[in-house]
Structure formats: structure tokens, C-alpha cells
Short mmCIF file of C-alpha atoms in Angstrom, two decimals:
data_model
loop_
_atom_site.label_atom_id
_atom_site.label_comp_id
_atom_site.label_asym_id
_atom_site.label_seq_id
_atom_site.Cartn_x
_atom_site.Cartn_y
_atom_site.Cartn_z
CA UNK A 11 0.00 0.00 0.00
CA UNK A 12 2.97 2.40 0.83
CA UNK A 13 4.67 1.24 -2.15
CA UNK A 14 1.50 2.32 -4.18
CA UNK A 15 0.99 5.58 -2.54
CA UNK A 16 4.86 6.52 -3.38
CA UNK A 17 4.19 5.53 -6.80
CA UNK A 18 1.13 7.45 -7.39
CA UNK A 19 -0.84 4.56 -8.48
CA UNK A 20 -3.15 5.29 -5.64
CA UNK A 21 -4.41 8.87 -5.99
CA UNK A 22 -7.86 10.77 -5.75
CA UNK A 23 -9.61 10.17 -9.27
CA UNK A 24 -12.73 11.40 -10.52
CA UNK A 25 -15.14 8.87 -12.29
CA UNK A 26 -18.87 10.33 -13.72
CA UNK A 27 -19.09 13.49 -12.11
CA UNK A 28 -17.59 12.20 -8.28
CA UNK A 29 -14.37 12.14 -6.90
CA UNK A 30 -12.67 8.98 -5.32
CA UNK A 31 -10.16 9.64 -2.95
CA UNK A 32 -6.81 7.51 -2.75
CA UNK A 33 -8.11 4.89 -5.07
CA UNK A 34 -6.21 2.57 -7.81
CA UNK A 35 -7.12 1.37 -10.94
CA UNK A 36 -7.31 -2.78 -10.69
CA UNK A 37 -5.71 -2.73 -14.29
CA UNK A 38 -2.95 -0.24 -13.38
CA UNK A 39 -2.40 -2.73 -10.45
CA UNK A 40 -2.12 -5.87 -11.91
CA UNK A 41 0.37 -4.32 -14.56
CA UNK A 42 2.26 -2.87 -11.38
CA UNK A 43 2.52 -6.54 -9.62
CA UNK A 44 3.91 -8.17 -12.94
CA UNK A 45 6.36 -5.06 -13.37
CA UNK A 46 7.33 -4.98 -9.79
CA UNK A 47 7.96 -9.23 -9.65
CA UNK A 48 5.39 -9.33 -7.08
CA UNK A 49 2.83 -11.89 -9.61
CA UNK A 50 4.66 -13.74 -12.60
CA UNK A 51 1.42 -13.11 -14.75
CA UNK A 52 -2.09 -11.23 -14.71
CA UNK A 53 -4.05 -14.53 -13.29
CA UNK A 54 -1.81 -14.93 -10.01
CA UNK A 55 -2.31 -10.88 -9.64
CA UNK A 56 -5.47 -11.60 -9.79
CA UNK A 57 -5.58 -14.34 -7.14
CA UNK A 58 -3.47 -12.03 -4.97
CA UNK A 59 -5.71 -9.48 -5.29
CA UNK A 60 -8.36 -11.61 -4.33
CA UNK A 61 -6.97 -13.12 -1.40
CA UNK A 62 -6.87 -9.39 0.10
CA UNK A 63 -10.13 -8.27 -0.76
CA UNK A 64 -11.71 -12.33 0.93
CA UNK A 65 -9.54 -10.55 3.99
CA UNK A 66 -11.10 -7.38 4.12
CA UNK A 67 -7.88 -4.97 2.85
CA UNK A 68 -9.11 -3.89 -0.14
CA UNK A 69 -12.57 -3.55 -1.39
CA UNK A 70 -14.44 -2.02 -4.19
CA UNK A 71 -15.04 1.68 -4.02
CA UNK A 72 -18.71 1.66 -3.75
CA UNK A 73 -18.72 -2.36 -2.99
CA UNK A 74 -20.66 -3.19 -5.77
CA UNK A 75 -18.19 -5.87 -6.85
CA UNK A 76 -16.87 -8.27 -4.27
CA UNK A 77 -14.33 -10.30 -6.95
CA UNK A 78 -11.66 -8.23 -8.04
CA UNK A 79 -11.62 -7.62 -11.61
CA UNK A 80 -8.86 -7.01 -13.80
CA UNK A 81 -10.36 -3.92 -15.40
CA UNK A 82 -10.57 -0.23 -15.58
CA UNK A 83 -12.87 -0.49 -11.77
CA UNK A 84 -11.83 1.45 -9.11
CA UNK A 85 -10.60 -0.24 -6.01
CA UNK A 86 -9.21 0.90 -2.13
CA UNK A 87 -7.14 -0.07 0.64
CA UNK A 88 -9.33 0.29 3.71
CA UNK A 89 -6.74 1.89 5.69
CA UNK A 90 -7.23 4.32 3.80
CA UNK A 91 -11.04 4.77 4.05
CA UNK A 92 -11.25 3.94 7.63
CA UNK A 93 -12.97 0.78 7.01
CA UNK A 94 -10.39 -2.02 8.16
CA UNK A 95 -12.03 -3.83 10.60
CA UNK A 96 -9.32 -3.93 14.07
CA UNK A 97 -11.12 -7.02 14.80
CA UNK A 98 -9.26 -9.14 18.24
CA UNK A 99 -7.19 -10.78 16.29
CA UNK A 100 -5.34 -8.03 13.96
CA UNK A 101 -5.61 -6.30 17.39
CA UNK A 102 -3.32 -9.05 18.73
CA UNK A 103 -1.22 -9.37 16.25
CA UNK A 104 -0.31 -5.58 15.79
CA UNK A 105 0.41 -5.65 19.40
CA UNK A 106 2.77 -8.71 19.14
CA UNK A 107 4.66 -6.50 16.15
CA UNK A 108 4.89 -3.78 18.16
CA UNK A 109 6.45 -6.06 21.03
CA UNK A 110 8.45 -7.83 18.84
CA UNK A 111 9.69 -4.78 17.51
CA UNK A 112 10.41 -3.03 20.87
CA UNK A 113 12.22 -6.20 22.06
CA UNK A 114 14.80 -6.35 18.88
CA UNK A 115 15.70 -2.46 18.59
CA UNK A 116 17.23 -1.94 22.42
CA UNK A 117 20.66 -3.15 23.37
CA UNK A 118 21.82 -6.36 24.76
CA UNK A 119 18.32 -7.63 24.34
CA UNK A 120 16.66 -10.97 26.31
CA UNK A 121 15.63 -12.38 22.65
CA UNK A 122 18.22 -14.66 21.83
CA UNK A 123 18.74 -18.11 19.75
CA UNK A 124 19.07 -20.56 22.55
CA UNK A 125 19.72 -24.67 22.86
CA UNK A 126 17.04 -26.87 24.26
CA UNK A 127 17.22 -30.87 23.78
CA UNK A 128 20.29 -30.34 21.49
CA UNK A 129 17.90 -27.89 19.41
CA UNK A 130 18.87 -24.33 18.83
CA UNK A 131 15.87 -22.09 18.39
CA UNK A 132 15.62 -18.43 16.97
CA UNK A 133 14.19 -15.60 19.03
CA UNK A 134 13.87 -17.29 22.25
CA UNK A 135 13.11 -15.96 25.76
CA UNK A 136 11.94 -17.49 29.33
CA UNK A 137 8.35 -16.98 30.33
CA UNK A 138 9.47 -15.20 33.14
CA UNK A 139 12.09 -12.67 31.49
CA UNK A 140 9.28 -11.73 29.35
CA UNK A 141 6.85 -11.27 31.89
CA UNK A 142 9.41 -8.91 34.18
CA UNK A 143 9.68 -7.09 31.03
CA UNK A 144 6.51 -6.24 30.43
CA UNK A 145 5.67 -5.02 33.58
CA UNK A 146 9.05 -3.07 33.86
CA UNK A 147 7.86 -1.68 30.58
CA UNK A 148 4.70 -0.59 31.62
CA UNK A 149 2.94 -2.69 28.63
CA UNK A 150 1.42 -4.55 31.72
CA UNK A 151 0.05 -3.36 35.12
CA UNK A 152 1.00 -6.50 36.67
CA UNK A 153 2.64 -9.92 36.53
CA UNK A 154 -1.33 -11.65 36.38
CA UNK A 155 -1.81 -9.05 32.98
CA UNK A 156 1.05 -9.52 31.64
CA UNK A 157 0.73 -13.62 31.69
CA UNK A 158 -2.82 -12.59 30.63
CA UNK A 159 -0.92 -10.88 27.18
CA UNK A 160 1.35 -13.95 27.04
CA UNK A 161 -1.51 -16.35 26.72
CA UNK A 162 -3.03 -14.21 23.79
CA UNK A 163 -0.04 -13.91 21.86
CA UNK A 164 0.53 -17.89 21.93
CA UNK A 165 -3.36 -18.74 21.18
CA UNK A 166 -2.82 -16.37 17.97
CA UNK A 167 -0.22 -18.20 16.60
CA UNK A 168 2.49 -15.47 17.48
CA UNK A 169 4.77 -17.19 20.44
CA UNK A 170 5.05 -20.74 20.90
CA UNK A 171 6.95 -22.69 23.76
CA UNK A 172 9.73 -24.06 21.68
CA UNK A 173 8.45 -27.86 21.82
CA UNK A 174 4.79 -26.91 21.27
CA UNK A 175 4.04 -28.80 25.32
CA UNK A 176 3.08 -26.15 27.40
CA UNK A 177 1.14 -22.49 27.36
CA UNK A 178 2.29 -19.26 28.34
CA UNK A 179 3.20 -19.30 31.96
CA UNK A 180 5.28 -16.64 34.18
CA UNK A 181 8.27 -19.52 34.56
CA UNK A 182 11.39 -20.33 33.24
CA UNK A 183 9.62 -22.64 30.05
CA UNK A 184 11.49 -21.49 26.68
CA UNK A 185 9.21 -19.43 24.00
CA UNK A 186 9.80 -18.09 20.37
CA UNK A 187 8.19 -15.59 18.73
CA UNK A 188 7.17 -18.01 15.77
CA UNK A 189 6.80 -14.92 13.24
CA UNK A 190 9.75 -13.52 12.30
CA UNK A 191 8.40 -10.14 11.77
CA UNK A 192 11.47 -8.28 10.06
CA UNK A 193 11.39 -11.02 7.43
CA UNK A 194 10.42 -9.39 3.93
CA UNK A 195 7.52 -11.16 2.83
CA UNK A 196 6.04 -11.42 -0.83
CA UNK A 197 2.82 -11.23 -2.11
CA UNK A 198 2.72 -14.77 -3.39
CA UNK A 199 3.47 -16.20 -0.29
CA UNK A 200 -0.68 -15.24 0.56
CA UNK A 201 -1.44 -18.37 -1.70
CA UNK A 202 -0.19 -20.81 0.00
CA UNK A 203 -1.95 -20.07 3.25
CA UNK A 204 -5.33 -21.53 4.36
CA UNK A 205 -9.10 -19.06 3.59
CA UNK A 206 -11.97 -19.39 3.91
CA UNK A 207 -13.00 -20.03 0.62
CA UNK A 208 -10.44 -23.61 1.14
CA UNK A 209 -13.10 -24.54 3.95
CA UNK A 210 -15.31 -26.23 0.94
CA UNK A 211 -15.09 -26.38 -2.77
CA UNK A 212 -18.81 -26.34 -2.94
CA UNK A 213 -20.52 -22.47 -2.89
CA UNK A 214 -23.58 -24.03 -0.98
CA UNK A 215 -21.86 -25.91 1.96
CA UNK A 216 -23.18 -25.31 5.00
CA UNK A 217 -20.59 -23.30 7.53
CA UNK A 218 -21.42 -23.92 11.13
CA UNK A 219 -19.94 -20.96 12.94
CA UNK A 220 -17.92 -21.67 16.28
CA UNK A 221 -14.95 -20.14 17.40
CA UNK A 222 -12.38 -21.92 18.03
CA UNK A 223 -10.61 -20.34 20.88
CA UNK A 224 -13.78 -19.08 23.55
CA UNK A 225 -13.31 -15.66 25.17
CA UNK A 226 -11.13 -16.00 28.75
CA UNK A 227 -12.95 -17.46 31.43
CA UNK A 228 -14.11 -20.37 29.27
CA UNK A 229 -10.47 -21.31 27.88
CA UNK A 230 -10.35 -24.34 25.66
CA UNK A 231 -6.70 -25.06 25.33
CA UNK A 232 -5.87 -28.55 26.91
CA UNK A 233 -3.18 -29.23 25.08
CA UNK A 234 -0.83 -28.75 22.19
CA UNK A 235 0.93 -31.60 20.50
CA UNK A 236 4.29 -31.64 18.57
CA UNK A 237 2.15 -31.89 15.17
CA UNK A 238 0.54 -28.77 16.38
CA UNK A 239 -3.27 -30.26 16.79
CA UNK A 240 -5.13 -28.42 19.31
CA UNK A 241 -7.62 -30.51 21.37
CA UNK A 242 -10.44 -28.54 21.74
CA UNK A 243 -13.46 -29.49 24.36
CA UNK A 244 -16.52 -27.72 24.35
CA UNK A 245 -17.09 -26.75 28.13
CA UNK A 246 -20.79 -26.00 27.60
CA UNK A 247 -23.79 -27.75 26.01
CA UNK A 248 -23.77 -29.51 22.63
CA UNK A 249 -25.74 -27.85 20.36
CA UNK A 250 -28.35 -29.84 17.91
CA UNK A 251 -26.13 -28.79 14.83
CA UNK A 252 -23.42 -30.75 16.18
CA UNK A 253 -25.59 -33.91 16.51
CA UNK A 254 -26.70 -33.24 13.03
CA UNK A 255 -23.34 -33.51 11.79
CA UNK A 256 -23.37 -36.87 13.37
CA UNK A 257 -20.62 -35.83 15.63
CA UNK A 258 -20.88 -37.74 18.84
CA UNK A 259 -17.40 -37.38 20.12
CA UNK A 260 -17.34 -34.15 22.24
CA UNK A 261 -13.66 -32.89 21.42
CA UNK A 262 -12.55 -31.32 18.18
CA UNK A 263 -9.98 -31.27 16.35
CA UNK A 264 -8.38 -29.17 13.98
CA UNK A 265 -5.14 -27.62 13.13
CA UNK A 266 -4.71 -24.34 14.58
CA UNK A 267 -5.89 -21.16 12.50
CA UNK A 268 -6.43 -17.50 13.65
CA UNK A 269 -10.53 -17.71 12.88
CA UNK A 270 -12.06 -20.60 10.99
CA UNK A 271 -13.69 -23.01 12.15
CA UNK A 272 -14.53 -26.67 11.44
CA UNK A 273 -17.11 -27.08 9.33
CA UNK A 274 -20.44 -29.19 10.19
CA UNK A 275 -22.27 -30.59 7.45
CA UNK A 276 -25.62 -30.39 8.29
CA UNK A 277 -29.08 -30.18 6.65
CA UNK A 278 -27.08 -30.43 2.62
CA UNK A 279 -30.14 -29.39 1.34
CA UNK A 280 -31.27 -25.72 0.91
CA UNK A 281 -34.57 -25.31 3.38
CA UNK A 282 -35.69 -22.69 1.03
CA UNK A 283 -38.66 -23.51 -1.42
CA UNK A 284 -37.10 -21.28 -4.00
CA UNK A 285 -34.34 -18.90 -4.62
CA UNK A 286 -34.99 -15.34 -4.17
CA UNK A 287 -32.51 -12.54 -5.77
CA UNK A 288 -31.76 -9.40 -3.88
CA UNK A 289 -33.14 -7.07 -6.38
CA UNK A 290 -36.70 -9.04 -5.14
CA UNK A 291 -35.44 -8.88 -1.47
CA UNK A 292 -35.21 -4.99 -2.38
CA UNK A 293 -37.92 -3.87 -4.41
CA UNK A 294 -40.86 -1.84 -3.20
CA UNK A 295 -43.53 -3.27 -1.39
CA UNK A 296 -42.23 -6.59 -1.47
CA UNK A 297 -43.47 -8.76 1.40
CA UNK A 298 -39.99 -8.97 3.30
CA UNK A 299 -39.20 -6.60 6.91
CA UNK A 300 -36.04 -6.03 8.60
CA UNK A 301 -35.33 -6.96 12.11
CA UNK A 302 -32.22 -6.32 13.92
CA UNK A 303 -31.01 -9.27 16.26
CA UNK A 304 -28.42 -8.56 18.76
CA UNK A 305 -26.28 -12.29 19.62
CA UNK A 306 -24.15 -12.75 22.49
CA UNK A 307 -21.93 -15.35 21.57
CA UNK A 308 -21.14 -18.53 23.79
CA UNK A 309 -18.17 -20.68 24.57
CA UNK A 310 -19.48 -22.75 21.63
CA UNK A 311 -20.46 -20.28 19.22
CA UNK A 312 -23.75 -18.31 17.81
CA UNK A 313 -25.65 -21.32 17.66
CA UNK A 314 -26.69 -20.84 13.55
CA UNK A 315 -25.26 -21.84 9.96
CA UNK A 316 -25.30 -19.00 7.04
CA UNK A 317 -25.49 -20.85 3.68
CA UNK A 318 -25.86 -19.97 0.02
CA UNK A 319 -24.97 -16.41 -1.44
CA UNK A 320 -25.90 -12.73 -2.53
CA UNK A 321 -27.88 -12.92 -0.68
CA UNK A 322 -26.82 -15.23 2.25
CA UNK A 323 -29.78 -17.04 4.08
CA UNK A 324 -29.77 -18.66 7.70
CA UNK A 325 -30.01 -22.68 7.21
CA UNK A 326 -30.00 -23.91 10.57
CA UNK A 327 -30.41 -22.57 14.53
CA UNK A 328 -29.93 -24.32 17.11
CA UNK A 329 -32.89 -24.29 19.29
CA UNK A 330 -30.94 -24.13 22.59
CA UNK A 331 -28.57 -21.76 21.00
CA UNK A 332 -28.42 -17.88 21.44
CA UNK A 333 -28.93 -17.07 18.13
CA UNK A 334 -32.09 -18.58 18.60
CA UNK A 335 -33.08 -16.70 21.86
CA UNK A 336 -32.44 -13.76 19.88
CA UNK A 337 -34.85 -14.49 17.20
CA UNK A 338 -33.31 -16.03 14.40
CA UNK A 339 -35.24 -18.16 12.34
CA UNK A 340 -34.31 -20.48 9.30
CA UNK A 341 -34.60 -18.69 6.06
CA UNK A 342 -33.74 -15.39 7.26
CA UNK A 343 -31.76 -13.26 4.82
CA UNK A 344 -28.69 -12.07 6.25
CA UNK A 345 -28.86 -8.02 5.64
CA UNK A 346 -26.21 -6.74 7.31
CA UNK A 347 -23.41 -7.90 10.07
CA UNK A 348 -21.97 -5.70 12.90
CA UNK A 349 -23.08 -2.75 10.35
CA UNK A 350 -21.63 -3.71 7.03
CA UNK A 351 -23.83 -4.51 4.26
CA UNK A 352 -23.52 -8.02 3.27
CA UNK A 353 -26.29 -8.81 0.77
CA UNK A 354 -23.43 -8.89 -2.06
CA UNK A 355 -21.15 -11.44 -0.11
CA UNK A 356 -20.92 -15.10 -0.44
CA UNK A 357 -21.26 -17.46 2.75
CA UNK A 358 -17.53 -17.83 3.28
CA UNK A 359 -17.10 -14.15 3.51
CA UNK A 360 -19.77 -13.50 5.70
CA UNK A 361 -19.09 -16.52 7.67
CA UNK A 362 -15.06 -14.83 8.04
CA UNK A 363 -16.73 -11.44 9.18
CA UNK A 364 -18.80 -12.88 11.84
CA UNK A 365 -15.97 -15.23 12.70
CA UNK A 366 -13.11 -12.21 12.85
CA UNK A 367 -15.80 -9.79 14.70
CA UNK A 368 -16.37 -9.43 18.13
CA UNK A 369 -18.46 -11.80 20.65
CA UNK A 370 -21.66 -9.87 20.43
CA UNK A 371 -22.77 -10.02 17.10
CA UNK A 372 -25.10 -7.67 15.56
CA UNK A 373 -27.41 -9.00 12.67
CA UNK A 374 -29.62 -7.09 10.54
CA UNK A 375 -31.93 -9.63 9.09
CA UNK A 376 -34.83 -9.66 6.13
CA UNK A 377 -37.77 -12.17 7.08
CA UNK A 378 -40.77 -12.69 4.86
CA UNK A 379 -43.91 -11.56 5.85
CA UNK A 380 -46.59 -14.65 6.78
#
């Protein structure tokens, strides 16, 4: 984005009679990439592209296209609009960079490569020389915060203890910071990580929403193994979704990932009688009304799958769920989420926005009329 801004690819441009402020042209851009070694041809720019719009960093000026096109359509970086979602997790990893960069800049610093086991290990420190740190620092109050910060940064993927056996703990355990962050990253590297559009190949799958990692309080890490499979148990009820995927076994598990979830196939088939286009959804006097449902997310989830696309309908609720306590019903149209307008979006993106947002989840849904 900085690179673009120096190069005056992203500038204010004027399109029918409005201006668009710091904006680029997706052509422009895609020639830019293939110039600049960033894509070896136009269809990996493309995918590139992609990949940051399916994460919310770029988006379509007035959001009336949610691929990205290579073609004279304006796109923007929203940093630069004010619309990048600081969701928990890019709030946790911004603060681990900031750490990370604090840590490596003063003299004679803590972070060192150390031996364990006859393994050497980059960018190591003890639990507890971290923790004295932080509080000497001031990035904690106190010793109980500043394990509190510790535990976060592991859960998100950004420390690790160095054999993958234990949590964060104010002791003298060995951690890494896992990401390098000083390492100059490519573009390219983006597709070979794991979205959300890898959870199924088919656009209609069902996508049962539950977060992995519950809020504190309600922790769900028992244990990490040296293939790095989190254990997951679910420390409240079981809801009916979960039986319907014919999942008896109350544990999970998954490889680690910052937000998605596994997926639950449940009810294949679409529960509504016919499909209905959002220009009908829209349209004057047509027999549909708005409700706004305001979900307080449990240690298992929302309690709901979101199916289908443009527009998005609700599939299944669990009746014990808190999605349902807050109204939802199957074939609800999903509206809006947390105040974005989502009619446009697909079920994986939607499904990644409510998944990435926070706890309480606010739902703007369309409901026919009886």
C-alpha cells in the first residue's frame, strides 16, 4: 500500500461526475505486480488481489463488486477509508509486532537463539524474562496481565513454547516468537496459506460458525501436541447442529488457525422452497421486513449456519442456541453484520466477518412476511 501511494498509483480520481479519494485502478495494479515481480502473470495478480479483498484490505469503491476484476474499476485499501475492521485478532497481532519490535531495537536484548534438547531455536526468551519485562515496561500493570498478554499472543499463533508442550506461563519454560516479523515477505506467499473459501469447494456448503478459541474465562486449550493439533473441548452444552453432523465425540480437532472453524455438514439441502434474488429482497412493497437481532456469543459459538450467497440465508439454529433466543429463524436473509452490508457477499465471507468480529454479534436480518 505504501509502495502504491509513493508511486502514485493510488491517488484521488474522478469517475462520472464524483471524486474517489486515494483509489487505484485494478488494471494499473495488476500491470504494477507483474512489473514490480510481485505476480509472474495477470491470473496470479489476480488471485493475490483476491486473497486481500476475501480478507477485508481492499474492497471495491462503492462495494458493488466483491471479486476483483482485472479492469478499468476502481478499487481501495481500507486503511485508507477507515474501514479495516481492528477485529481481536489483527488487534493481537499488531500488538505482538509492536512487542516484537520493541524487544529487537534496544541493546543487549533478552531475545536470543538458545539450545534446548540439542535444538537451537531463533528468538527465544523465558516466560518469566518476558513477563518482568513487560511489567518493567509498563505494557502490563501486573505480573497476572502480563501472563494474561502472554496467553493471547501464543493462542494467535504469534509465540510458541519451543516444543509446542506447554502455554504461556510466568516460569522459566522457553518461548519463540514463531513470526519472524522483520522477514520481507512477498505477495505470493498469501497463496499458499489456508481461507476461507479452502473450507469447501462447494458455494452451498453449509458453515457452522464456532470459534475456536472461547473468550477468557471459558479457555479451551488442553493441550498442544508436537504436530501442532489443538484438542479442543466444548465446556458447555452440545448444540443440535453438532448432533446433526453426526458428531458424537465431544472434542474437536483441527489444526490451529487464527478464525475458521470446522465445518459441520448439516441439513445439505437448501430449506428454502425457492431462490430469491436481492433485487426481489429490495424492491418496493415486497413482502420482506427487517429486524435487527443482537447475539451474544457462547463458549461454543452463535448457535446458527449462514449458507448460500448474494444474498446469504440462515439454514439452521440451534434451538438451545443464542442465536435462537435472539430471534433467528431459518430462512432469514442475512442483511447486514456488525453494520456492514452483506447482501453482495458469499457465505464464506460472511461466515469470516462474523468469525473475525467481536463476541456480540449484531445482525440485521430480512424475514418474509406470513
Amino acid at each position: 500500500r505504501l509502495r502504491l501511494h509513493d508511486r502514485k498509483l493510488i491517488k484521488d480520481r474522478r469517475y462520472h461526475l464524483r471524486t474517489y479519494p486515494n483509489c487505484f485502478v485494478a488494471k494499473e495494479l495488476t500491470d504494477w505486480l507483474i512489473d514490480h515481480k510481485e505476480a509472474p502473470d495477470r491470473e496470479t495478480g489476480i488471485r493475490l488481489m483476491q486473497k486481500l479483498m476475501d480478507h477485508y484490505i481492499i474492497h471495491h469503491v462503492c462495494d458493488e463488486h466483491s471479486d476483483y476484476k482485472d479492469a478499468k474499476l476502481l478499487y481501495r485499501f481500507r486503511k485508507d477509508d477507515g474501514t479495516f475492521p481492528l477485529t481481536k485478532d489483527v488487534k493481537v497481532f499488531l500488538r505482538g509486532q509492536n512487542l516484537y519490535e520493541k524487544l529487537v531495537s534496544v541493546e543487549e536484548s533478552f531475545l536470543k537463539v538458545r539450545e534446548e534438547n540439542s535444538v537451537k531455536y531463533q528468538r527465544t526468551f523465558l516466560g518469566c524474562e518476558m513477563i518482568d519485562w513487560l511489567v518493567q515496561e509498563g505494557e502490563a500493570e501486573n505480573r497476572k496481565e502480563a501472563v494474561e498478554l502472554g496467553r493471547a499472543l501464543l493462542e494467535h499463533g504469534i509465540i510458541q513454547h519451543v516444543s509446542n508442550r506447554h502455554h504461556f506461563f510466568d516460569s522459566n519454560l522457553l518461548y519463540q516468537f514463531w513470526i519472524n516479523f522483520r522477514r520481507r515477505r512477498r505477495l505470493t506467499e498469501l497463496l499458499n496459506e489456508n481461507s476461507s473459501r479452502a473450507l469447501s469447494e462447494s458455494p452451498d456448503s453449509p458453515f457452522c460458525l464456532r470459534k475456536l478459541n472461547p473468550e477468557p474465562g471459558n479457555t479451551s486449550f488442553l493441550s498442544v501436541q508436537t504436530n501442532k493439533e489443538i484438542k479442543i473441548v466444548s465446556a458447555v452444552r452440545r448444540s443440535s447442529i453438532t448432533s446433526l453432523a453426526g458428531n458424537s465425540n465431544p472434542y474437536f480437532s483441527t489444526t490451529p488457525a487464527p478464525v475458521f472453524p470446522p465445518v459441520a455438514e448439516c441439513n445439505p439441502k437448501s430449506v428454502l422452497k425457492r431462490p430469491v434474488t436481492n433485487e426481489e429482497l429490495l424492491s418496493p412493497g415486497a413482502p420482506y421486513i427487517k429486524k435487527t437481532l443482537t447475539i451474544v456469543g457462547d463458549a461454543v459459538g452463535w448457535g446458527f449456519v449462514v449458507r448460500g450467497g448474494r444474498p446469504c440465508h440462515i439454514q439452521a439454529v440451534d434451538p438451545g442456541g443464542p442465536a435462537a433466543a435472539a430471534g433467528m429463524k431459518v430462512c432469514q436473509f442475512v442483511f447486514s453484520v456488525n453494520g456492514m452490508y452483506v447482501l453482495h457477499l458469499d457465505y464464506q465471507t460472511i461466515s469470516s466477518l462474523i468469525m473475525t468480529g467481536p463476541r456480540t454479534l449484531v445482525m440485521e436480518v430480512m424475514e418474509a412476511v406470513e
